[in-house]
Amino acid sequence: MGGGRVTERYRGLIGSAVVIALLGLWQLVSVTTAAGRLSSSPVAVFLAVPEVLRDGLALQSLYSLQAFVVGMIAAIAAGVLLGLFLGSMRVLTYLLEPSLMAFYITPTIALLPLVVIWLGVGNTSTAFIVFLSAVFPIVINTIAGMRQSDPAWSRTIRAFGGGRLLTFCLADVPGALPEIVLGIRLGIGRGLIGIIVAEMYASSRGLGFLLDTYSRAYRISDLCVVVFAIGIVGFAMVQGVRLFEDRTARWRAS
Amino acid sequence: MARVVKVLRLDGPFVLGTLGLIGIVALWQVLVWTGAINPFIASSPERVVREFGVLWSSGQLTSALGASGIEFAVALGLSLAVGCIAGVAMYASTAVEFAFDPIVWFVYSAPIVTLYPLLIIWFGLGRPAAIATGFLLGVVPIVVNTRAGLQSTDRHLLRAVRSFGASERFALLHVVVPHSLPLIVAGVRLAVGRVMIGVVVGEMFGANQGFGYLIAYYGSVVKATDVMVALCTLVVAGIAITQTVWLFEQWCGRWRVRA
C-alpha cells in the first residue's frame, strides 16, 4: 500500500478520470486502427443519438418499460405474498423450497421458446418472461428473510399478549424486509435481462428489438446508443433499490 | 448415524422437499390426463421421460452437455481468474479500488446482455459470443465478493496474530484467506448462475450446439416435450453444480463457531 495515501476525498476524481481515460482510449483505437469500423467510437456514438431518437428510441423504451413494469409488479406481488405465506409455515417451506430453488438456479430465460409457444409473439410473452425471471429470486429471498427475522421480536410480542397475526405483521414481515428488498433488486436485474432477450427473440417492438435490428444492419454506433441507454436505466433502477435496501438494513442493525 | 436419521426424518426438509417435487410432477401429469392442459404445448412428465430416452440414446443430450459444459467451464474459469485478480488488486490498493469501482458497479447493475449483439459482431456467432457473455455476467460477482471478503477480515484477529509476532505471510495464510474464503466462494456460486444465463442466451441465438441451441431449435419447431427434456437436464446440471459449490462454501466456513 506504500507511496502516497489515497484518501476517500479522491474517490470521485479517480473514478471519473479512469472512465474518461477509457473513453479516450476507445476513441484513439477506433480512429487509428481498422478495428474502428466494428467498434464505433465515443464521438460517433454521441453523434448517433439524434438518429436513434428519430428511430423512435423513446417510443420503443416506453413499450419495453410497459412490459417490464407489468411483469415486475406481478412478480413482486406474487413473490412477496407467496414467500410470506410459505415462510410462515415450516412444513410448507420444507415442502416447496427445493422446487422453487430449482427454478431459482435455472436460467428461466431458457423457458422463452416455450413461452412463445404458449402466449405467442409480443407484449404478453415479454411481460411473462420478466415475471418468470424476477419471481423466483423474490420468493426465495422472502422465505430466507422470514428465517432471518429476530426471534426476540416475536417473543416480545407474544409476551405482551399479541396473537399470531400481530406477530406476523409486526415481527416477521418487518424482520424479513431487508431480504425482500434484496430479492426485488436481484429480480429487477434478472427481469432486465429477461425483457431484452425476450424482445430480441420474440417481439417486433421494444428496445431488444431495436438492438436486434441495429446489429443485423451493422449499425454499431446506433447499437451502442441503445446499449448505453439501457445500461443507464438499469443502473439507475438497481442503485435506487440498493439505496432503499441500505436503509432497511440500517434500521434492523440498530 | 444421528445425522442420517435427521436427514431421513419424515417432517424434515429432505423428505418433505422430495415429496413437494414429486407432488408438482404428479400434478402436472394429472392436469394433462384430465385435459386441463394441452400436452402438445405443455408436454407431460410421461412424455418427457420417454423423450429423454430417445434424445439420450441419439447422443443429442450428451453432445449438448459437452458443448455447453466446455463453454461454461471456460467462461467460469476466465471469470474466476480475472475476478480474483481484480478483487485482490482492489483490496490491496485504494487507488485501484477508486479507479474501477464505478465501472464494476455499472457492469454489475446494467443488463449486460445488451452487449450480446456487439459480442456477436466482434467474436462471431456461437461459441465465442456465448463464452464472452457468460464471462461478462460471471466476473463481476467474483470481483465484488473477493474484495468484500478480504475487506471483511476481522481487524482484531489480525492485530492479535501480529502482536504475537506473526509475519505478513502468516497473517495472510492463516487469517485473511480462511476468513474471506466463504464470501469469495459465495461470489462464485452467484457467478455460476449468471454464467449459465450467459451461455444459454448465447447459444439460443445463432449457435449450432449446446442446450441453448437445443431449446431454441425444438422451440422453433414446436416440440414442447424436447424443449422440456433439454430444460430438465439443464436444471439438474445447474442444481448439481450449485450444490457442489455450496458444499465447498460450507466446508470453507467450517472453522466458524456456531452462535
XYZ file of C-alpha atoms in Angstrom:
513
model
C 0.000 0.000 0.000
C 3.092 2.224 0.251
C 3.551 5.520 -1.505
C 1.154 8.435 -1.109
C -2.028 7.828 0.823
C -5.107 7.888 -1.330
C -7.968 9.186 0.722
C -11.733 8.974 0.307
C -11.607 12.555 -0.975
C -10.195 11.392 -4.310
C -12.731 8.609 -4.905
C -14.925 10.515 -7.361
C -11.958 12.167 -9.039
C -10.054 8.943 -9.720
C -13.199 7.089 -10.765
C -14.245 9.663 -13.335
C -10.668 10.110 -14.559
C -10.496 6.408 -15.370
C -13.845 6.464 -17.160
C -12.732 9.474 -19.247
C -9.375 7.832 -19.943
C -11.074 4.654 -21.157
C -13.378 6.658 -23.422
C -10.300 8.485 -24.761
C -8.544 5.188 -25.395
C -11.604 3.850 -27.207
C -11.659 6.975 -29.406
C -7.948 6.676 -30.118
C -8.113 2.995 -31.027
C -11.110 3.463 -33.290
C -9.523 6.388 -35.119
C -6.096 4.841 -35.571
C -6.877 1.180 -36.281
C -9.053 -0.792 -38.622
C -10.983 -2.182 -35.653
C -12.772 1.168 -35.530
C -15.213 0.047 -38.189
C -16.564 -2.627 -35.874
C -16.300 -0.827 -32.570
C -17.576 2.673 -33.296
C -16.162 5.464 -31.122
C -17.436 7.722 -28.331
C -17.807 10.670 -30.701
C -19.639 8.568 -33.284
C -21.928 7.182 -30.610
C -22.690 10.686 -29.366
C -23.405 11.859 -32.904
C -25.711 8.891 -33.451
C -28.027 9.935 -30.625
C -30.317 12.137 -32.801
C -30.625 9.377 -35.384
C -31.639 6.799 -32.782
C -34.103 9.294 -31.296
C -35.621 9.709 -34.746
C -35.887 5.926 -34.998
C -38.212 6.092 -32.020
C -35.978 5.331 -29.043
C -38.487 6.962 -26.714
C -41.440 5.031 -28.079
C -39.609 1.702 -28.003
C -38.413 2.426 -24.460
C -41.979 3.093 -23.376
C -43.037 -0.144 -24.968
C -40.338 -2.123 -23.179
C -40.932 -0.290 -19.924
C -44.614 -1.133 -20.039
C -43.993 -4.874 -20.338
C -41.228 -4.659 -17.754
C -43.351 -2.816 -15.206
C -46.327 -5.146 -15.639
C -44.120 -8.233 -15.266
C -42.210 -6.764 -12.332
C -45.319 -5.711 -10.394
C -46.811 -9.163 -10.872
C -43.525 -10.769 -9.792
C -43.195 -8.581 -6.691
C -46.814 -9.116 -5.657
C -46.788 -12.867 -6.259
C -43.250 -13.374 -4.975
C -43.614 -11.473 -1.724
C -47.079 -12.871 -0.912
C -46.068 -16.439 -1.712
C -42.808 -16.036 0.169
C -44.524 -14.661 3.268
C -47.173 -17.385 3.128
C -44.696 -20.243 2.655
C -42.181 -18.748 5.049
C -44.672 -18.522 7.891
C -45.309 -22.283 7.903
C -42.332 -24.562 8.352
C -43.944 -27.570 6.655
C -44.790 -25.543 3.559
C -41.272 -24.128 3.416
C -39.743 -27.597 3.543
C -42.260 -28.895 1.022
C -41.802 -26.287 -1.692
C -38.455 -24.588 -1.154
C -36.365 -27.171 -3.072
C -38.655 -26.928 -6.107
C -38.567 -23.127 -6.027
C -34.805 -23.304 -5.592
C -34.589 -25.402 -8.759
C -36.325 -22.613 -10.678
C -34.149 -20.033 -8.960
C -30.992 -21.798 -10.122
C -32.161 -22.477 -13.683
C -31.855 -19.660 -16.173
C -35.617 -19.141 -16.573
C -34.856 -17.295 -19.762
C -34.470 -20.762 -21.298
C -38.260 -21.090 -21.000
C -38.554 -18.394 -23.663
C -39.232 -20.716 -26.643
C -41.967 -22.459 -24.637
C -43.490 -19.180 -23.512
C -43.608 -18.078 -27.141
C -45.456 -21.301 -27.986
C -47.919 -20.656 -25.153
C -48.502 -16.940 -25.452
C -47.363 -16.034 -28.934
C -45.056 -13.269 -30.068
C -45.453 -9.890 -28.416
C -46.025 -7.990 -25.241
C -47.715 -10.752 -23.241
C -44.755 -13.071 -23.735
C -42.172 -10.458 -22.828
C -44.071 -9.425 -19.683
C -44.446 -13.071 -18.702
C -40.707 -13.679 -19.164
C -39.992 -10.694 -16.907
C -42.338 -12.234 -14.356
C -40.686 -15.654 -14.618
C -37.200 -14.193 -14.385
C -37.945 -11.999 -11.375
C -40.376 -14.000 -9.249
C -38.044 -16.768 -8.029
C -35.309 -14.569 -6.534
C -38.075 -12.661 -4.732
C -39.806 -15.773 -3.308
C -36.553 -17.433 -2.254
C -35.198 -14.318 -0.571
C -38.501 -13.554 1.160
C -38.513 -17.055 2.646
C -34.878 -16.625 3.676
C -35.775 -13.290 5.241
C -38.547 -14.829 7.313
C -35.951 -17.217 8.689
C -33.586 -14.343 9.467
C -36.047 -12.276 11.414
C -35.107 -11.849 15.056
C -36.942 -14.383 17.288
C -36.638 -11.933 20.192
C -39.162 -9.651 18.464
C -41.837 -12.277 18.111
C -41.207 -13.479 21.661
C -41.619 -9.936 22.928
C -44.909 -9.548 21.090
C -46.179 -12.885 22.415
C -45.092 -11.914 25.944
C -47.235 -8.793 25.683
C -50.188 -10.912 24.655
C -50.006 -10.417 20.883
C -51.586 -13.099 18.717
C -50.199 -14.899 15.706
C -51.443 -12.319 13.229
C -49.920 -9.461 15.197
C -46.600 -11.301 15.423
C -46.683 -11.876 11.675
C -47.400 -8.224 10.895
C -45.114 -6.616 13.454
C -42.185 -9.034 13.676
C -41.974 -11.427 10.740
C -42.725 -9.052 7.877
C -40.548 -6.117 9.022
C -37.845 -8.581 10.024
C -37.776 -10.033 6.535
C -37.842 -6.627 4.814
C -34.112 -6.312 4.025
C -34.106 -9.711 2.305
C -37.352 -8.910 0.495
C -35.787 -5.752 -0.917
C -32.643 -7.704 -1.804
C -34.826 -10.210 -3.642
C -36.527 -7.393 -5.535
C -33.149 -5.948 -6.517
C -31.948 -9.319 -7.829
C -35.335 -9.722 -9.520
C -35.001 -6.383 -11.311
C -31.555 -7.401 -12.572
C -32.901 -10.657 -13.954
C -36.070 -9.040 -15.256
C -33.988 -6.593 -17.283
C -32.071 -9.477 -18.856
C -35.416 -11.163 -19.462
C -37.077 -8.254 -21.231
C -34.104 -7.553 -23.528
C -33.585 -11.173 -24.547
C -37.317 -11.770 -24.930
C -37.667 -8.773 -27.217
C -34.640 -9.787 -29.237
C -36.101 -13.233 -29.673
C -39.811 -12.732 -29.852
C -41.008 -9.220 -30.441
C -41.269 -6.711 -33.201
C -41.124 -3.779 -30.851
C -39.191 -2.547 -27.834
C -35.536 -1.901 -27.048
C -34.484 -5.524 -27.511
C -35.967 -5.466 -30.995
C -34.172 -2.182 -31.705
C -30.879 -3.795 -30.612
C -31.536 -6.739 -32.864
C -32.360 -4.523 -35.836
C -29.227 -2.402 -35.464
C -26.986 -5.397 -35.028
C -28.369 -7.081 -38.135
C -27.721 -3.887 -40.079
C -24.234 -3.479 -38.530
C -25.236 -0.005 -37.346
C -22.791 -0.192 -34.467
C -22.906 3.427 -33.310
C -26.690 3.256 -33.104
C -26.401 -0.072 -31.317
C -24.084 1.493 -28.743
C -26.534 4.324 -28.097
C -29.230 1.788 -27.217
C -26.786 -0.257 -25.111
C -25.850 2.838 -23.098
C -29.465 3.947 -22.746
C -30.495 0.561 -21.363
C -27.403 0.416 -19.194
C -28.078 3.771 -17.596
C -31.747 2.992 -16.923
C -30.892 -0.432 -15.486
C -28.130 1.034 -13.368
C -30.456 3.733 -12.019
C -33.147 1.184 -11.122
C -30.809 -1.202 -9.344
C -28.999 1.568 -7.479
C -32.328 3.085 -6.424
C -33.396 -0.186 -4.852
C -29.948 -0.559 -3.306
C -30.331 2.775 -1.512
C -33.659 1.626 -0.124
C -32.060 -1.681 0.852
C -29.325 0.094 2.815
C -31.986 1.980 4.756
C -33.926 -1.168 5.656
C -30.703 -2.924 6.667
C -29.670 0.030 8.809
C -32.766 0.091 10.990
C -32.516 -3.631 11.578
C -28.915 -3.366 12.672
C -29.673 -0.622 15.192
C -25.744 -42.177 12.234
C -27.654 -39.472 14.037
C -27.199 -37.258 11.002
C -28.678 -39.879 8.690
C -31.721 -40.201 10.942
C -32.057 -36.427 10.965
C -31.961 -36.257 7.161
C -34.491 -39.059 6.798
C -36.944 -37.673 9.346
C -40.420 -37.670 7.891
C -41.059 -33.999 8.650
C -37.511 -32.968 7.796
C -36.614 -30.699 4.864
C -35.150 -33.502 2.756
C -38.166 -35.840 2.794
C -40.718 -33.042 2.509
C -38.754 -31.343 -0.260
C -38.671 -34.537 -2.287
C -42.370 -35.001 -1.672
C -43.025 -31.464 -2.882
C -41.097 -32.084 -6.082
C -42.937 -35.376 -6.684
C -46.230 -33.609 -5.946
C -45.593 -30.928 -8.554
C -44.663 -33.500 -11.210
C -47.733 -35.581 -10.326
C -49.958 -32.509 -10.545
C -48.561 -31.737 -13.978
C -49.303 -35.310 -15.136
C -52.820 -35.275 -13.662
C -53.600 -31.938 -15.323
C -52.586 -33.423 -18.657
C -54.625 -36.608 -18.079
C -57.744 -34.665 -17.155
C -57.304 -32.493 -20.233
C -56.867 -29.259 -18.280
C -53.657 -28.512 -20.168
C -52.760 -29.497 -23.668
C -49.751 -31.885 -23.746
C -48.882 -30.722 -27.242
C -47.798 -27.302 -25.971
C -47.089 -28.121 -22.312
C -45.829 -31.699 -22.616
C -46.196 -34.100 -19.694
C -43.814 -35.916 -17.326
C -44.599 -39.210 -19.044
C -43.667 -37.831 -22.461
C -40.585 -36.097 -21.069
C -39.257 -39.363 -19.618
C -39.898 -41.227 -22.860
C -38.346 -38.479 -24.994
C -35.388 -38.232 -22.622
C -34.503 -41.812 -23.520
C -34.749 -41.014 -27.222
C -32.634 -37.856 -27.045
C -30.093 -39.503 -24.759
C -29.560 -42.537 -26.968
C -29.375 -40.361 -30.074
C -26.455 -38.548 -28.443
C -28.018 -35.082 -28.662
C -28.076 -34.568 -24.906
C -24.525 -35.764 -24.355
C -23.185 -33.557 -27.124
C -25.144 -30.594 -25.719
C -23.745 -31.321 -22.270
C -20.267 -31.411 -23.755
C -20.641 -28.206 -25.778
C -22.369 -26.153 -23.084
C -20.102 -27.679 -20.453
C -16.951 -26.503 -22.210
C -18.346 -23.001 -22.758
C -19.496 -22.861 -19.151
C -16.133 -24.074 -17.849
C -14.133 -21.624 -19.963
C -16.383 -18.672 -19.066
C -16.350 -19.536 -15.360
C -12.599 -20.177 -15.395
C -11.949 -16.788 -17.014
C -14.336 -15.111 -14.557
C -12.532 -16.759 -11.639
C -9.060 -15.804 -12.834
C -9.875 -12.208 -13.773
C -12.332 -11.748 -10.890
C -9.953 -12.917 -8.176
C -7.023 -10.893 -9.505
C -9.157 -7.755 -9.822
C -10.711 -8.320 -6.384
C -7.299 -8.735 -4.732
C -5.943 -5.683 -6.553
C -8.909 -3.578 -5.423
C -8.365 -4.785 -1.872
C -4.654 -4.173 -1.897
C -4.698 -0.680 -3.363
C -7.156 2.082 -2.589
C -6.227 3.809 -5.837
C -7.172 0.731 -7.865
C -10.395 0.411 -5.899
C -11.406 4.017 -6.567
C -10.393 3.681 -10.198
C -12.513 0.670 -11.045
C -15.361 0.931 -8.569
C -17.706 2.903 -10.881
C -17.091 0.518 -13.776
C -17.615 -2.585 -11.637
C -20.909 -1.273 -10.289
C -22.081 -0.252 -13.713
C -21.353 -3.675 -15.159
C -22.969 -5.316 -12.130
C -26.219 -3.350 -12.348
C -26.660 -2.739 -16.048
C -28.158 -5.591 -18.083
C -25.006 -6.849 -19.779
C -26.904 -8.995 -22.301
C -27.440 -5.799 -24.300
C -23.809 -6.204 -25.316
C -24.616 -9.580 -26.828
C -25.261 -8.287 -30.378
C -21.946 -6.415 -30.203
C -20.173 -9.517 -28.933
C -21.527 -11.437 -31.911
C -20.155 -8.808 -34.267
C -16.752 -8.846 -32.556
C -16.269 -12.511 -31.825
C -18.577 -14.274 -34.251
C -21.711 -16.293 -33.769
C -21.961 -19.220 -31.426
C -19.300 -20.387 -29.055
C -17.057 -17.296 -28.660
C -20.027 -14.946 -28.130
C -21.567 -17.358 -25.621
C -18.322 -17.560 -23.655
C -17.890 -13.781 -23.728
C -21.455 -13.192 -22.494
C -21.031 -15.753 -19.724
C -17.730 -14.202 -18.706
C -19.089 -10.637 -18.578
C -22.014 -11.772 -16.443
C -19.932 -14.000 -14.189
C -16.857 -11.905 -13.492
C -18.472 -9.097 -11.506
C -19.925 -11.036 -8.537
C -16.499 -12.645 -8.100
C -14.715 -9.273 -8.115
C -17.216 -7.772 -5.689
C -17.247 -10.725 -3.292
C -13.477 -11.230 -3.356
C -12.947 -7.630 -2.364
C -15.747 -7.660 0.202
C -14.465 -10.945 1.652
C -10.921 -9.684 2.025
C -12.110 -6.402 3.499
C -14.380 -8.133 5.995
C -11.419 -9.778 7.754
C -11.664 -9.254 11.490
C -9.248 -6.464 12.419
C -8.932 -7.727 15.999
C -7.833 -11.142 14.818
C -5.258 -9.562 12.515
C -3.943 -7.358 15.293
C -3.860 -10.343 17.635
C -1.681 -12.523 15.371
C 0.565 -9.577 14.552
C 1.090 -8.729 18.191
C 2.197 -12.325 18.706
C 4.854 -11.694 16.116
C 3.241 -13.268 13.058
C 4.666 -12.339 9.673
C 2.501 -10.770 6.966
C 2.627 -14.097 5.135
C 1.392 -15.983 8.166
C -1.389 -13.469 8.746
C -2.440 -13.757 5.124
C -2.463 -17.555 5.055
C -3.978 -18.169 8.465
C -6.301 -15.213 8.999
C -7.165 -13.305 5.836
C -7.645 -16.237 3.464
C -9.698 -18.531 5.750
C -11.747 -15.557 6.812
C -12.607 -14.364 3.337
C -12.909 -17.683 1.533
C -16.597 -18.361 2.343
C -17.628 -14.976 0.914
C -15.445 -15.461 -2.150
C -16.974 -18.883 -2.797
C -20.445 -17.356 -2.307
C -19.496 -14.982 -5.126
C -18.546 -17.967 -7.264
C -21.954 -19.502 -6.530
C -23.669 -16.322 -7.741
C -21.390 -16.328 -10.768
C -22.339 -19.922 -11.641
C -25.971 -18.898 -12.120
C -25.083 -15.835 -14.152
C -22.591 -17.675 -16.361
C -25.305 -20.237 -17.069
C -27.670 -17.470 -18.165
C -24.970 -16.011 -20.397
C -24.056 -19.312 -22.007
C -27.663 -20.371 -22.613
C -28.642 -16.986 -24.051
C -25.504 -17.021 -26.170
C -26.426 -20.408 -27.555
C -30.057 -19.542 -28.165
C -29.103 -17.144 -30.929
C -27.063 -18.453 -33.758
C -25.163 -21.323 -32.158
C -25.335 -24.818 -33.610
C -24.756 -26.823 -30.432
C -25.415 -26.733 -26.702
C -28.501 -26.516 -24.539
C -29.474 -23.034 -25.656
C -29.415 -24.253 -29.245
C -31.432 -27.406 -28.464
C -34.043 -25.358 -26.615
C -34.303 -22.708 -29.320
C -34.354 -25.279 -32.101
C -37.041 -27.507 -30.601
C -38.995 -24.405 -29.607
C -38.991 -23.175 -33.192
C -40.362 -26.477 -34.461
C -42.914 -26.551 -31.605
C -41.697 -29.735 -29.961
C -42.533 -28.834 -26.383
C -41.517 -32.216 -24.993
C -37.991 -31.963 -26.376
C -37.693 -28.401 -25.034
C -38.727 -29.733 -21.636
C -36.185 -32.565 -21.798
C -33.378 -30.097 -22.523
C -34.662 -27.752 -19.807
C -34.910 -30.500 -17.182
C -31.381 -31.713 -17.945
C -30.178 -28.128 -17.656
C -31.962 -27.777 -14.294
C -30.380 -30.964 -12.944
C -26.928 -29.878 -14.136
C -27.453 -26.432 -12.611
C -28.520 -27.861 -9.260
C -25.585 -30.269 -9.219
C -23.052 -27.500 -9.870
C -24.625 -25.037 -7.438
C -24.902 -27.635 -4.678
C -21.264 -28.654 -5.143
C -20.148 -25.051 -4.803
C -22.461 -24.641 -1.813
C -20.946 -27.676 -0.089
C -17.486 -26.272 -0.738
C -18.676 -22.954 0.718
C -19.825 -24.735 3.888
C -16.531 -26.598 4.053
C -14.602 -23.316 3.756
C -16.632 -21.828 6.576
C -16.369 -24.841 8.869
C -13.942 -23.042 11.210
C -16.704 -20.654 12.170
C -18.086 -21.032 15.653
C -21.816 -21.641 15.664
C -23.568 -18.936 17.631
